[in-house]
Amino acid sequence: LGLVTVLWAYLRNSAFKKDGVDYHVSADLTGQANHLAATIGADIVKQKMAENNGGYKAVNFGYTDDRVYSKLTSDNPIDLVRYQLANCY
């Protein structure tokens, strides 16, 4: 047996709350956190279930394509979690 890496990929930034909406649980922003966790080789990634989407646009953070919101995801919570998972490759 070897060591196991468990990484909590939770977002913590006051700038992710904008206009009364909490984007800490946004599928696109948490998906990026999941991607970083997978990139550094975490064996288990713990993440909160996505409740909304559009964090990149709302907080003007990073670069994204509009097709992410129109073709890859919907407002359905299952689709949002699928998008989070896809970011882990």
PDB file of N, CA and C in Angstrom:
ATOM      1  N   LEU A   1       0.824  -1.190   0.000  1.00  0.00           N
ATOM      2  CA  LEU A   1       0.000   0.000   0.000  1.00  0.00           C
ATOM      3  C   LEU A   1       0.866   1.250   0.000  1.00  0.00           C
ATOM      4  N   GLY A   2       0.387   2.255  -0.681  1.00  0.00           N
ATOM      5  CA  GLY A   2       1.107   3.521  -0.720  1.00  0.00           C
ATOM      6  C   GLY A   2       0.283   4.630  -0.105  1.00  0.00           C
ATOM      7  N   LEU A   3       0.744   5.824  -0.293  1.00  0.00           N
ATOM      8  CA  LEU A   3       0.018   6.984   0.211  1.00  0.00           C
ATOM      9  C   LEU A   3      -1.116   7.357  -0.735  1.00  0.00           C
ATOM     10  N   VAL A   4      -2.168   7.861  -0.170  1.00  0.00           N
ATOM     11  CA  VAL A   4      -3.317   8.323  -0.945  1.00  0.00           C
ATOM     12  C   VAL A   4      -3.465   9.822  -0.719  1.00  0.00           C
ATOM     13  N   THR A   5      -3.692  10.550  -1.789  1.00  0.00           N
ATOM     14  CA  THR A   5      -3.883  11.994  -1.687  1.00  0.00           C
ATOM     15  C   THR A   5      -5.363  12.319  -1.826  1.00  0.00           C
ATOM     16  N   VAL A   6      -5.933  12.904  -0.786  1.00  0.00           N
ATOM     17  CA  VAL A   6      -7.315  13.380  -0.814  1.00  0.00           C
ATOM     18  C   VAL A   6      -7.250  14.899  -0.812  1.00  0.00           C
ATOM     19  N   LEU A   7      -7.843  15.523  -1.809  1.00  0.00           N
ATOM     20  CA  LEU A   7      -7.773  16.970  -1.930  1.00  0.00           C
ATOM     21  C   LEU A   7      -9.174  17.569  -1.887  1.00  0.00           C
ATOM     22  N   TRP A   8      -9.378  18.506  -0.993  1.00  0.00           N
ATOM     23  CA  TRP A   8     -10.631  19.256  -0.925  1.00  0.00           C
ATOM     24  C   TRP A   8     -10.476  20.446  -1.857  1.00  0.00           C
ATOM     25  N   ALA A   9     -11.184  20.440  -2.968  1.00  0.00           N
ATOM     26  CA  ALA A   9     -11.052  21.489  -3.982  1.00  0.00           C
ATOM     27  C   ALA A   9     -12.187  22.503  -3.852  1.00  0.00           C
ATOM     28  N   TYR A  10     -12.300  23.097  -2.673  1.00  0.00           N
ATOM     29  CA  TYR A  10     -13.347  24.088  -2.431  1.00  0.00           C
ATOM     30  C   TYR A  10     -12.817  25.479  -2.761  1.00  0.00           C
ATOM     31  N   LEU A  11     -13.683  26.296  -3.301  1.00  0.00           N
ATOM     32  CA  LEU A  11     -13.311  27.674  -3.609  1.00  0.00           C
ATOM     33  C   LEU A  11     -13.512  28.542  -2.378  1.00  0.00           C
ATOM     34  N   ARG A  12     -12.571  29.439  -2.148  1.00  0.00           N
ATOM     35  CA  ARG A  12     -12.682  30.367  -1.023  1.00  0.00           C
ATOM     36  C   ARG A  12     -12.154  31.732  -1.473  1.00  0.00           C
ATOM     37  N   ASN A  13     -13.071  32.570  -1.909  1.00  0.00           N
ATOM     38  CA  ASN A  13     -12.699  33.904  -2.346  1.00  0.00           C
ATOM     39  C   ASN A  13     -13.937  34.787  -2.250  1.00  0.00           C
ATOM     40  N   SER A  14     -13.834  35.859  -1.526  1.00  0.00           N
ATOM     41  CA  SER A  14     -15.000  36.736  -1.350  1.00  0.00           C
ATOM     42  C   SER A  14     -15.452  37.359  -2.670  1.00  0.00           C
ATOM     43  N   ALA A  15     -14.575  37.412  -3.662  1.00  0.00           N
ATOM     44  CA  ALA A  15     -14.942  37.979  -4.965  1.00  0.00           C
ATOM     45  C   ALA A  15     -15.903  37.077  -5.736  1.00  0.00           C
ATOM     46  N   PHE A  16     -16.061  35.821  -5.304  1.00  0.00           N
ATOM     47  CA  PHE A  16     -16.955  34.899  -6.001  1.00  0.00           C
ATOM     48  C   PHE A  16     -18.416  35.062  -5.576  1.00  0.00           C
ATOM     49  N   LYS A  17     -18.693  36.020  -4.711  1.00  0.00           N
ATOM     50  CA  LYS A  17     -20.075  36.373  -4.377  1.00  0.00           C
ATOM     51  C   LYS A  17     -20.367  37.700  -5.053  1.00  0.00           C
ATOM     52  N   LYS A  18     -21.312  37.675  -5.991  1.00  0.00           N
ATOM     53  CA  LYS A  18     -21.578  38.888  -6.764  1.00  0.00           C
ATOM     54  C   LYS A  18     -23.077  39.051  -6.972  1.00  0.00           C
ATOM     55  N   ASP A  19     -23.567  40.231  -6.721  1.00  0.00           N
ATOM     56  CA  ASP A  19     -24.979  40.572  -6.916  1.00  0.00           C
ATOM     57  C   ASP A  19     -25.914  39.589  -6.216  1.00  0.00           C
ATOM     58  N   GLY A  20     -25.539  39.159  -5.036  1.00  0.00           N
ATOM     59  CA  GLY A  20     -26.381  38.266  -4.250  1.00  0.00           C
ATOM     60  C   GLY A  20     -26.320  36.804  -4.643  1.00  0.00           C
ATOM     61  N   VAL A  21     -25.483  36.457  -5.616  1.00  0.00           N
ATOM     62  CA  VAL A  21     -25.348  35.066  -6.055  1.00  0.00           C
ATOM     63  C   VAL A  21     -23.992  34.546  -5.601  1.00  0.00           C
ATOM     64  N   ASP A  22     -23.991  33.355  -5.018  1.00  0.00           N
ATOM     65  CA  ASP A  22     -22.759  32.736  -4.537  1.00  0.00           C
ATOM     66  C   ASP A  22     -22.208  31.811  -5.620  1.00  0.00           C
ATOM     67  N   TYR A  23     -21.116  32.217  -6.248  1.00  0.00           N
ATOM     68  CA  TYR A  23     -20.515  31.421  -7.319  1.00  0.00           C
ATOM     69  C   TYR A  23     -19.448  30.451  -6.796  1.00  0.00           C
ATOM     70  N   HIS A  24     -19.364  30.282  -5.476  1.00  0.00           N
ATOM     71  CA  HIS A  24     -18.454  29.275  -4.928  1.00  0.00           C
ATOM     72  C   HIS A  24     -18.876  27.868  -5.344  1.00  0.00           C
ATOM     73  N   VAL A  25     -20.135  27.699  -5.708  1.00  0.00           N
ATOM     74  CA  VAL A  25     -20.647  26.398  -6.133  1.00  0.00           C
ATOM     75  C   VAL A  25     -21.025  26.421  -7.616  1.00  0.00           C
ATOM     76  N   SER A  26     -20.393  27.282  -8.376  1.00  0.00           N
ATOM     77  CA  SER A  26     -20.628  27.373  -9.811  1.00  0.00           C
ATOM     78  C   SER A  26     -19.895  26.238 -10.526  1.00  0.00           C
ATOM     79  N   ALA A  27     -20.558  25.599 -11.473  1.00  0.00           N
ATOM     80  CA  ALA A  27     -19.979  24.440 -12.153  1.00  0.00           C
ATOM     81  C   ALA A  27     -18.688  24.781 -12.888  1.00  0.00           C
ATOM     82  N   ASP A  28     -18.623  25.947 -13.519  1.00  0.00           N
ATOM     83  CA  ASP A  28     -17.420  26.270 -14.277  1.00  0.00           C
ATOM     84  C   ASP A  28     -16.232  26.579 -13.367  1.00  0.00           C
ATOM     85  N   LEU A  29     -16.453  27.312 -12.289  1.00  0.00           N
ATOM     86  CA  LEU A  29     -15.345  27.627 -11.380  1.00  0.00           C
ATOM     87  C   LEU A  29     -14.892  26.399 -10.596  1.00  0.00           C
ATOM     88  N   THR A  30     -15.833  25.602 -10.110  1.00  0.00           N
ATOM     89  CA  THR A  30     -15.449  24.394  -9.372  1.00  0.00           C
ATOM     90  C   THR A  30     -14.841  23.362 -10.316  1.00  0.00           C
ATOM     91  N   GLY A  31     -15.278  23.365 -11.571  1.00  0.00           N
ATOM     92  CA  GLY A  31     -14.668  22.477 -12.558  1.00  0.00           C
ATOM     93  C   GLY A  31     -13.194  22.797 -12.758  1.00  0.00           C
ATOM     94  N   GLN A  32     -12.849  24.078 -12.736  1.00  0.00           N
ATOM     95  CA  GLN A  32     -11.441  24.476 -12.841  1.00  0.00           C
ATOM     96  C   GLN A  32     -10.653  23.994 -11.630  1.00  0.00           C
ATOM     97  N   ALA A  33     -11.244  24.098 -10.445  1.00  0.00           N
ATOM     98  CA  ALA A  33     -10.581  23.598  -9.231  1.00  0.00           C
ATOM     99  C   ALA A  33     -10.373  22.088  -9.329  1.00  0.00           C
ATOM    100  N   ASN A  34     -11.363  21.377  -9.850  1.00  0.00           N
ATOM    101  CA  ASN A  34     -11.232  19.929 -10.037  1.00  0.00           C
ATOM    102  C   ASN A  34     -10.125  19.607 -11.036  1.00  0.00           C
ATOM    103  N   HIS A  35     -10.047  20.392 -12.093  1.00  0.00           N
ATOM    104  CA  HIS A  35      -9.001  20.189 -13.103  1.00  0.00           C
ATOM    105  C   HIS A  35      -7.610  20.345 -12.483  1.00  0.00           C
ATOM    106  N   LEU A  36      -7.442  21.365 -11.668  1.00  0.00           N
ATOM    107  CA  LEU A  36      -6.148  21.569 -11.006  1.00  0.00           C
ATOM    108  C   LEU A  36      -5.826  20.418 -10.060  1.00  0.00           C
ATOM    109  N   ALA A  37      -6.828  19.927  -9.344  1.00  0.00           N
ATOM    110  CA  ALA A  37      -6.617  18.797  -8.429  1.00  0.00           C
ATOM    111  C   ALA A  37      -6.203  17.548  -9.200  1.00  0.00           C
ATOM    112  N   ALA A  38      -6.843  17.291 -10.333  1.00  0.00           N
ATOM    113  CA  ALA A  38      -6.480  16.127 -11.145  1.00  0.00           C
ATOM    114  C   ALA A  38      -5.094  16.298 -11.756  1.00  0.00           C
ATOM    115  N   THR A  39      -4.758  17.522 -12.138  1.00  0.00           N
ATOM    116  CA  THR A  39      -3.456  17.788 -12.740  1.00  0.00           C
ATOM    117  C   THR A  39      -2.313  17.516 -11.771  1.00  0.00           C
ATOM    118  N   ILE A  40      -2.499  17.848 -10.496  1.00  0.00           N
ATOM    119  CA  ILE A  40      -1.422  17.598  -9.530  1.00  0.00           C
ATOM    120  C   ILE A  40      -1.429  16.164  -9.018  1.00  0.00           C
ATOM    121  N   GLY A  41      -2.384  15.361  -9.491  1.00  0.00           N
ATOM    122  CA  GLY A  41      -2.356  13.934  -9.198  1.00  0.00           C
ATOM    123  C   GLY A  41      -3.093  13.494  -7.953  1.00  0.00           C
ATOM    124  N   ALA A  42      -4.098  14.229  -7.533  1.00  0.00           N
ATOM    125  CA  ALA A  42      -4.879  13.814  -6.363  1.00  0.00           C
ATOM    126  C   ALA A  42      -5.621  12.520  -6.682  1.00  0.00           C
ATOM    127  N   ASP A  43      -5.608  11.583  -5.749  1.00  0.00           N
ATOM    128  CA  ASP A  43      -6.299  10.312  -5.941  1.00  0.00           C
ATOM    129  C   ASP A  43      -7.807  10.468  -5.753  1.00  0.00           C
ATOM    130  N   ILE A  44      -8.197  11.266  -4.783  1.00  0.00           N
ATOM    131  CA  ILE A  44      -9.606  11.537  -4.506  1.00  0.00           C
ATOM    132  C   ILE A  44      -9.777  13.048  -4.422  1.00  0.00           C
ATOM    133  N   VAL A  45     -10.760  13.563  -5.152  1.00  0.00           N
ATOM    134  CA  VAL A  45     -11.047  14.996  -5.136  1.00  0.00           C
ATOM    135  C   VAL A  45     -12.424  15.187  -4.512  1.00  0.00           C
ATOM    136  N   LYS A  46     -12.484  15.961  -3.454  1.00  0.00           N
ATOM    137  CA  LYS A  46     -13.761  16.247  -2.796  1.00  0.00           C
ATOM    138  C   LYS A  46     -14.226  17.625  -3.240  1.00  0.00           C
ATOM    139  N   GLN A  47     -15.457  17.682  -3.718  1.00  0.00           N
ATOM    140  CA  GLN A  47     -15.999  18.931  -4.233  1.00  0.00           C
ATOM    141  C   GLN A  47     -17.468  19.038  -3.855  1.00  0.00           C
ATOM    142  N   LYS A  48     -17.945  20.251  -3.707  1.00  0.00           N
ATOM    143  CA  LYS A  48     -19.367  20.484  -3.453  1.00  0.00           C
ATOM    144  C   LYS A  48     -20.143  20.316  -4.756  1.00  0.00           C
ATOM    145  N   MET A  49     -21.386  19.888  -4.624  1.00  0.00           N
ATOM    146  CA  MET A  49     -22.244  19.747  -5.798  1.00  0.00           C
ATOM    147  C   MET A  49     -22.554  21.132  -6.367  1.00  0.00           C
ATOM    148  N   ALA A  50     -22.429  21.254  -7.674  1.00  0.00           N
ATOM    149  CA  ALA A  50     -22.692  22.538  -8.332  1.00  0.00           C
ATOM    150  C   ALA A  50     -24.167  22.912  -8.220  1.00  0.00           C
ATOM    151  N   GLU A  51     -24.412  24.172  -7.930  1.00  0.00           N
ATOM    152  CA  GLU A  51     -25.783  24.669  -7.808  1.00  0.00           C
ATOM    153  C   GLU A  51     -26.127  25.692  -8.880  1.00  0.00           C
ATOM    154  N   ASN A  52     -25.110  26.261  -9.520  1.00  0.00           N
ATOM    155  CA  ASN A  52     -25.356  27.249 -10.569  1.00  0.00           C
ATOM    156  C   ASN A  52     -24.201  27.188 -11.560  1.00  0.00           C
ATOM    157  N   ASN A  53     -24.213  28.090 -12.506  1.00  0.00           N
ATOM    158  CA  ASN A  53     -23.174  28.130 -13.533  1.00  0.00           C
ATOM    159  C   ASN A  53     -22.965  29.586 -13.932  1.00  0.00           C
ATOM    160  N   GLY A  54     -21.917  29.854 -14.658  1.00  0.00           N
ATOM    161  CA  GLY A  54     -21.672  31.210 -15.137  1.00  0.00           C
ATOM    162  C   GLY A  54     -20.762  32.034 -14.253  1.00  0.00           C
ATOM    163  N   GLY A  55     -19.995  31.380 -13.410  1.00  0.00           N
ATOM    164  CA  GLY A  55     -19.091  32.098 -12.523  1.00  0.00           C
ATOM    165  C   GLY A  55     -18.007  32.865 -13.260  1.00  0.00           C
ATOM    166  N   TYR A  56     -17.486  32.280 -14.336  1.00  0.00           N
ATOM    167  CA  TYR A  56     -16.442  32.973 -15.100  1.00  0.00           C
ATOM    168  C   TYR A  56     -16.947  34.315 -15.615  1.00  0.00           C
ATOM    169  N   LYS A  57     -18.140  34.318 -16.165  1.00  0.00           N
ATOM    170  CA  LYS A  57     -18.694  35.560 -16.712  1.00  0.00           C
ATOM    171  C   LYS A  57     -19.024  36.562 -15.612  1.00  0.00           C
ATOM    172  N   ALA A  58     -19.607  36.069 -14.522  1.00  0.00           N
ATOM    173  CA  ALA A  58     -20.076  36.967 -13.464  1.00  0.00           C
ATOM    174  C   ALA A  58     -18.932  37.685 -12.761  1.00  0.00           C
ATOM    175  N   VAL A  59     -17.863  36.959 -12.465  1.00  0.00           N
ATOM    176  CA  VAL A  59     -16.760  37.578 -11.728  1.00  0.00           C
ATOM    177  C   VAL A  59     -15.637  38.031 -12.656  1.00  0.00           C
ATOM    178  N   ASN A  60     -15.856  37.875 -13.984  1.00  0.00           N
ATOM    179  CA  ASN A  60     -14.878  38.299 -14.982  1.00  0.00           C
ATOM    180  C   ASN A  60     -13.519  37.665 -14.708  1.00  0.00           C
ATOM    181  N   PHE A  61     -13.532  36.335 -14.583  1.00  0.00           N
ATOM    182  CA  PHE A  61     -12.345  35.575 -14.210  1.00  0.00           C
ATOM    183  C   PHE A  61     -12.011  34.590 -15.315  1.00  0.00           C
ATOM    184  N   GLY A  62     -10.788  34.618 -15.799  1.00  0.00           N
ATOM    185  CA  GLY A  62     -10.351  33.642 -16.781  1.00  0.00           C
ATOM    186  C   GLY A  62     -11.014  33.818 -18.135  1.00  0.00           C
ATOM    187  N   TYR A  63     -10.864  32.800 -18.966  1.00  0.00           N
ATOM    188  CA  TYR A  63     -11.421  32.805 -20.310  1.00  0.00           C
ATOM    189  C   TYR A  63     -12.319  31.588 -20.465  1.00  0.00           C
ATOM    190  N   THR A  64     -13.450  31.781 -21.088  1.00  0.00           N
ATOM    191  CA  THR A  64     -14.351  30.674 -21.380  1.00  0.00           C
ATOM    192  C   THR A  64     -15.063  30.949 -22.696  1.00  0.00           C
ATOM    193  N   ASP A  65     -15.720  29.956 -23.203  1.00  0.00           N
ATOM    194  CA  ASP A  65     -16.454  30.060 -24.454  1.00  0.00           C
ATOM    195  C   ASP A  65     -17.952  30.002 -24.146  1.00  0.00           C
ATOM    196  N   ASP A  66     -18.754  30.761 -24.860  1.00  0.00           N
ATOM    197  CA  ASP A  66     -20.202  30.772 -24.619  1.00  0.00           C
ATOM    198  C   ASP A  66     -20.842  29.410 -24.848  1.00  0.00           C
ATOM    199  N   ARG A  67     -20.213  28.561 -25.671  1.00  0.00           N
ATOM    200  CA  ARG A  67     -20.769  27.228 -25.918  1.00  0.00           C
ATOM    201  C   ARG A  67     -20.757  26.352 -24.670  1.00  0.00           C
ATOM    202  N   VAL A  68     -19.904  26.687 -23.700  1.00  0.00           N
ATOM    203  CA  VAL A  68     -19.904  25.950 -22.433  1.00  0.00           C
ATOM    204  C   VAL A  68     -21.281  26.037 -21.793  1.00  0.00           C
ATOM    205  N   TYR A  69     -21.895  27.185 -21.862  1.00  0.00           N
ATOM    206  CA  TYR A  69     -23.184  27.412 -21.211  1.00  0.00           C
ATOM    207  C   TYR A  69     -24.364  27.041 -22.098  1.00  0.00           C
ATOM    208  N   SER A  70     -24.181  27.096 -23.422  1.00  0.00           N
ATOM    209  CA  SER A  70     -25.306  26.815 -24.317  1.00  0.00           C
ATOM    210  C   SER A  70     -25.365  25.363 -24.781  1.00  0.00           C
ATOM    211  N   LYS A  71     -24.210  24.699 -24.929  1.00  0.00           N
ATOM    212  CA  LYS A  71     -24.209  23.343 -25.484  1.00  0.00           C
ATOM    213  C   LYS A  71     -23.718  22.268 -24.519  1.00  0.00           C
ATOM    214  N   LEU A  72     -22.813  22.601 -23.623  1.00  0.00           N
ATOM    215  CA  LEU A  72     -22.232  21.581 -22.748  1.00  0.00           C
ATOM    216  C   LEU A  72     -22.985  21.385 -21.443  1.00  0.00           C
ATOM    217  N   THR A  73     -23.704  22.387 -21.000  1.00  0.00           N
ATOM    218  CA  THR A  73     -24.408  22.283 -19.725  1.00  0.00           C
ATOM    219  C   THR A  73     -25.807  22.868 -19.834  1.00  0.00           C
ATOM    220  N   SER A  74     -26.611  22.549 -18.851  1.00  0.00           N
ATOM    221  CA  SER A  74     -27.933  23.159 -18.705  1.00  0.00           C
ATOM    222  C   SER A  74     -28.079  23.539 -17.235  1.00  0.00           C
ATOM    223  N   ASP A  75     -29.253  23.942 -16.820  1.00  0.00           N
ATOM    224  CA  ASP A  75     -29.475  24.276 -15.415  1.00  0.00           C
ATOM    225  C   ASP A  75     -29.763  23.045 -14.564  1.00  0.00           C
ATOM    226  N   ASN A  76     -29.847  21.883 -15.196  1.00  0.00           N
ATOM    227  CA  ASN A  76     -30.101  20.643 -14.469  1.00  0.00           C
ATOM    228  C   ASN A  76     -28.895  20.309 -13.587  1.00  0.00           C
ATOM    229  N   PRO A  77     -29.102  20.039 -12.299  1.00  0.00           N
ATOM    230  CA  PRO A  77     -27.973  19.739 -11.403  1.00  0.00           C
ATOM    231  C   PRO A  77     -27.124  18.552 -11.857  1.00  0.00           C
ATOM    232  N   ILE A  78     -27.738  17.576 -12.503  1.00  0.00           N
ATOM    233  CA  ILE A  78     -26.972  16.424 -12.987  1.00  0.00           C
ATOM    234  C   ILE A  78     -26.014  16.856 -14.090  1.00  0.00           C
ATOM    235  N   ASP A  79     -26.467  17.717 -14.998  1.00  0.00           N
ATOM    236  CA  ASP A  79     -25.585  18.239 -16.048  1.00  0.00           C
ATOM    237  C   ASP A  79     -24.440  19.055 -15.464  1.00  0.00           C
ATOM    238  N   LEU A  80     -24.732  19.826 -14.425  1.00  0.00           N
ATOM    239  CA  LEU A  80     -23.683  20.633 -13.802  1.00  0.00           C
ATOM    240  C   LEU A  80     -22.613  19.742 -13.168  1.00  0.00           C
ATOM    241  N   VAL A  81     -23.025  18.663 -12.529  1.00  0.00           N
ATOM    242  CA  VAL A  81     -22.058  17.734 -11.929  1.00  0.00           C
ATOM    243  C   VAL A  81     -21.279  16.998 -13.018  1.00  0.00           C
ATOM    244  N   ARG A  82     -21.936  16.663 -14.114  1.00  0.00           N
ATOM    245  CA  ARG A  82     -21.223  16.035 -15.243  1.00  0.00           C
ATOM    246  C   ARG A  82     -20.121  16.960 -15.767  1.00  0.00           C
ATOM    247  N   TYR A  83     -20.434  18.241 -15.837  1.00  0.00           N
ATOM    248  CA  TYR A  83     -19.432  19.200 -16.302  1.00  0.00           C
ATOM    249  C   TYR A  83     -18.262  19.273 -15.324  1.00  0.00           C
ATOM    250  N   GLN A  84     -18.555  19.257 -14.022  1.00  0.00           N
ATOM    251  CA  GLN A  84     -17.484  19.228 -13.022  1.00  0.00           C
ATOM    252  C   GLN A  84     -16.603  18.000 -13.243  1.00  0.00           C
ATOM    253  N   LEU A  85     -17.230  16.857 -13.436  1.00  0.00           N
ATOM    254  CA  LEU A  85     -16.491  15.608 -13.610  1.00  0.00           C
ATOM    255  C   LEU A  85     -15.662  15.623 -14.891  1.00  0.00           C
ATOM    256  N   ALA A  86     -16.210  16.179 -15.956  1.00  0.00           N
ATOM    257  CA  ALA A  86     -15.475  16.242 -17.224  1.00  0.00           C
ATOM    258  C   ALA A  86     -14.188  17.048 -17.085  1.00  0.00           C
ATOM    259  N   ASN A  87     -14.179  18.015 -16.193  1.00  0.00           N
ATOM    260  CA  ASN A  87     -12.977  18.811 -15.975  1.00  0.00           C
ATOM    261  C   ASN A  87     -11.877  18.031 -15.265  1.00  0.00           C
ATOM    262  N   CYS A  88     -12.223  16.894 -14.688  1.00  0.00           N
ATOM    263  CA  CYS A  88     -11.211  16.042 -14.033  1.00  0.00           C
ATOM    264  C   CYS A  88     -10.553  15.101 -15.031  1.00  0.00           C
ATOM    265  N   TYR A  89     -11.021  15.118 -16.257  1.00  0.00           N
ATOM    266  CA  TYR A  89     -10.713  14.243 -17.350  1.00  0.00           C
ATOM    267  C   TYR A  89     -11.022  12.867 -16.939  1.00  0.00           C
TER     268      TYR A  89
END
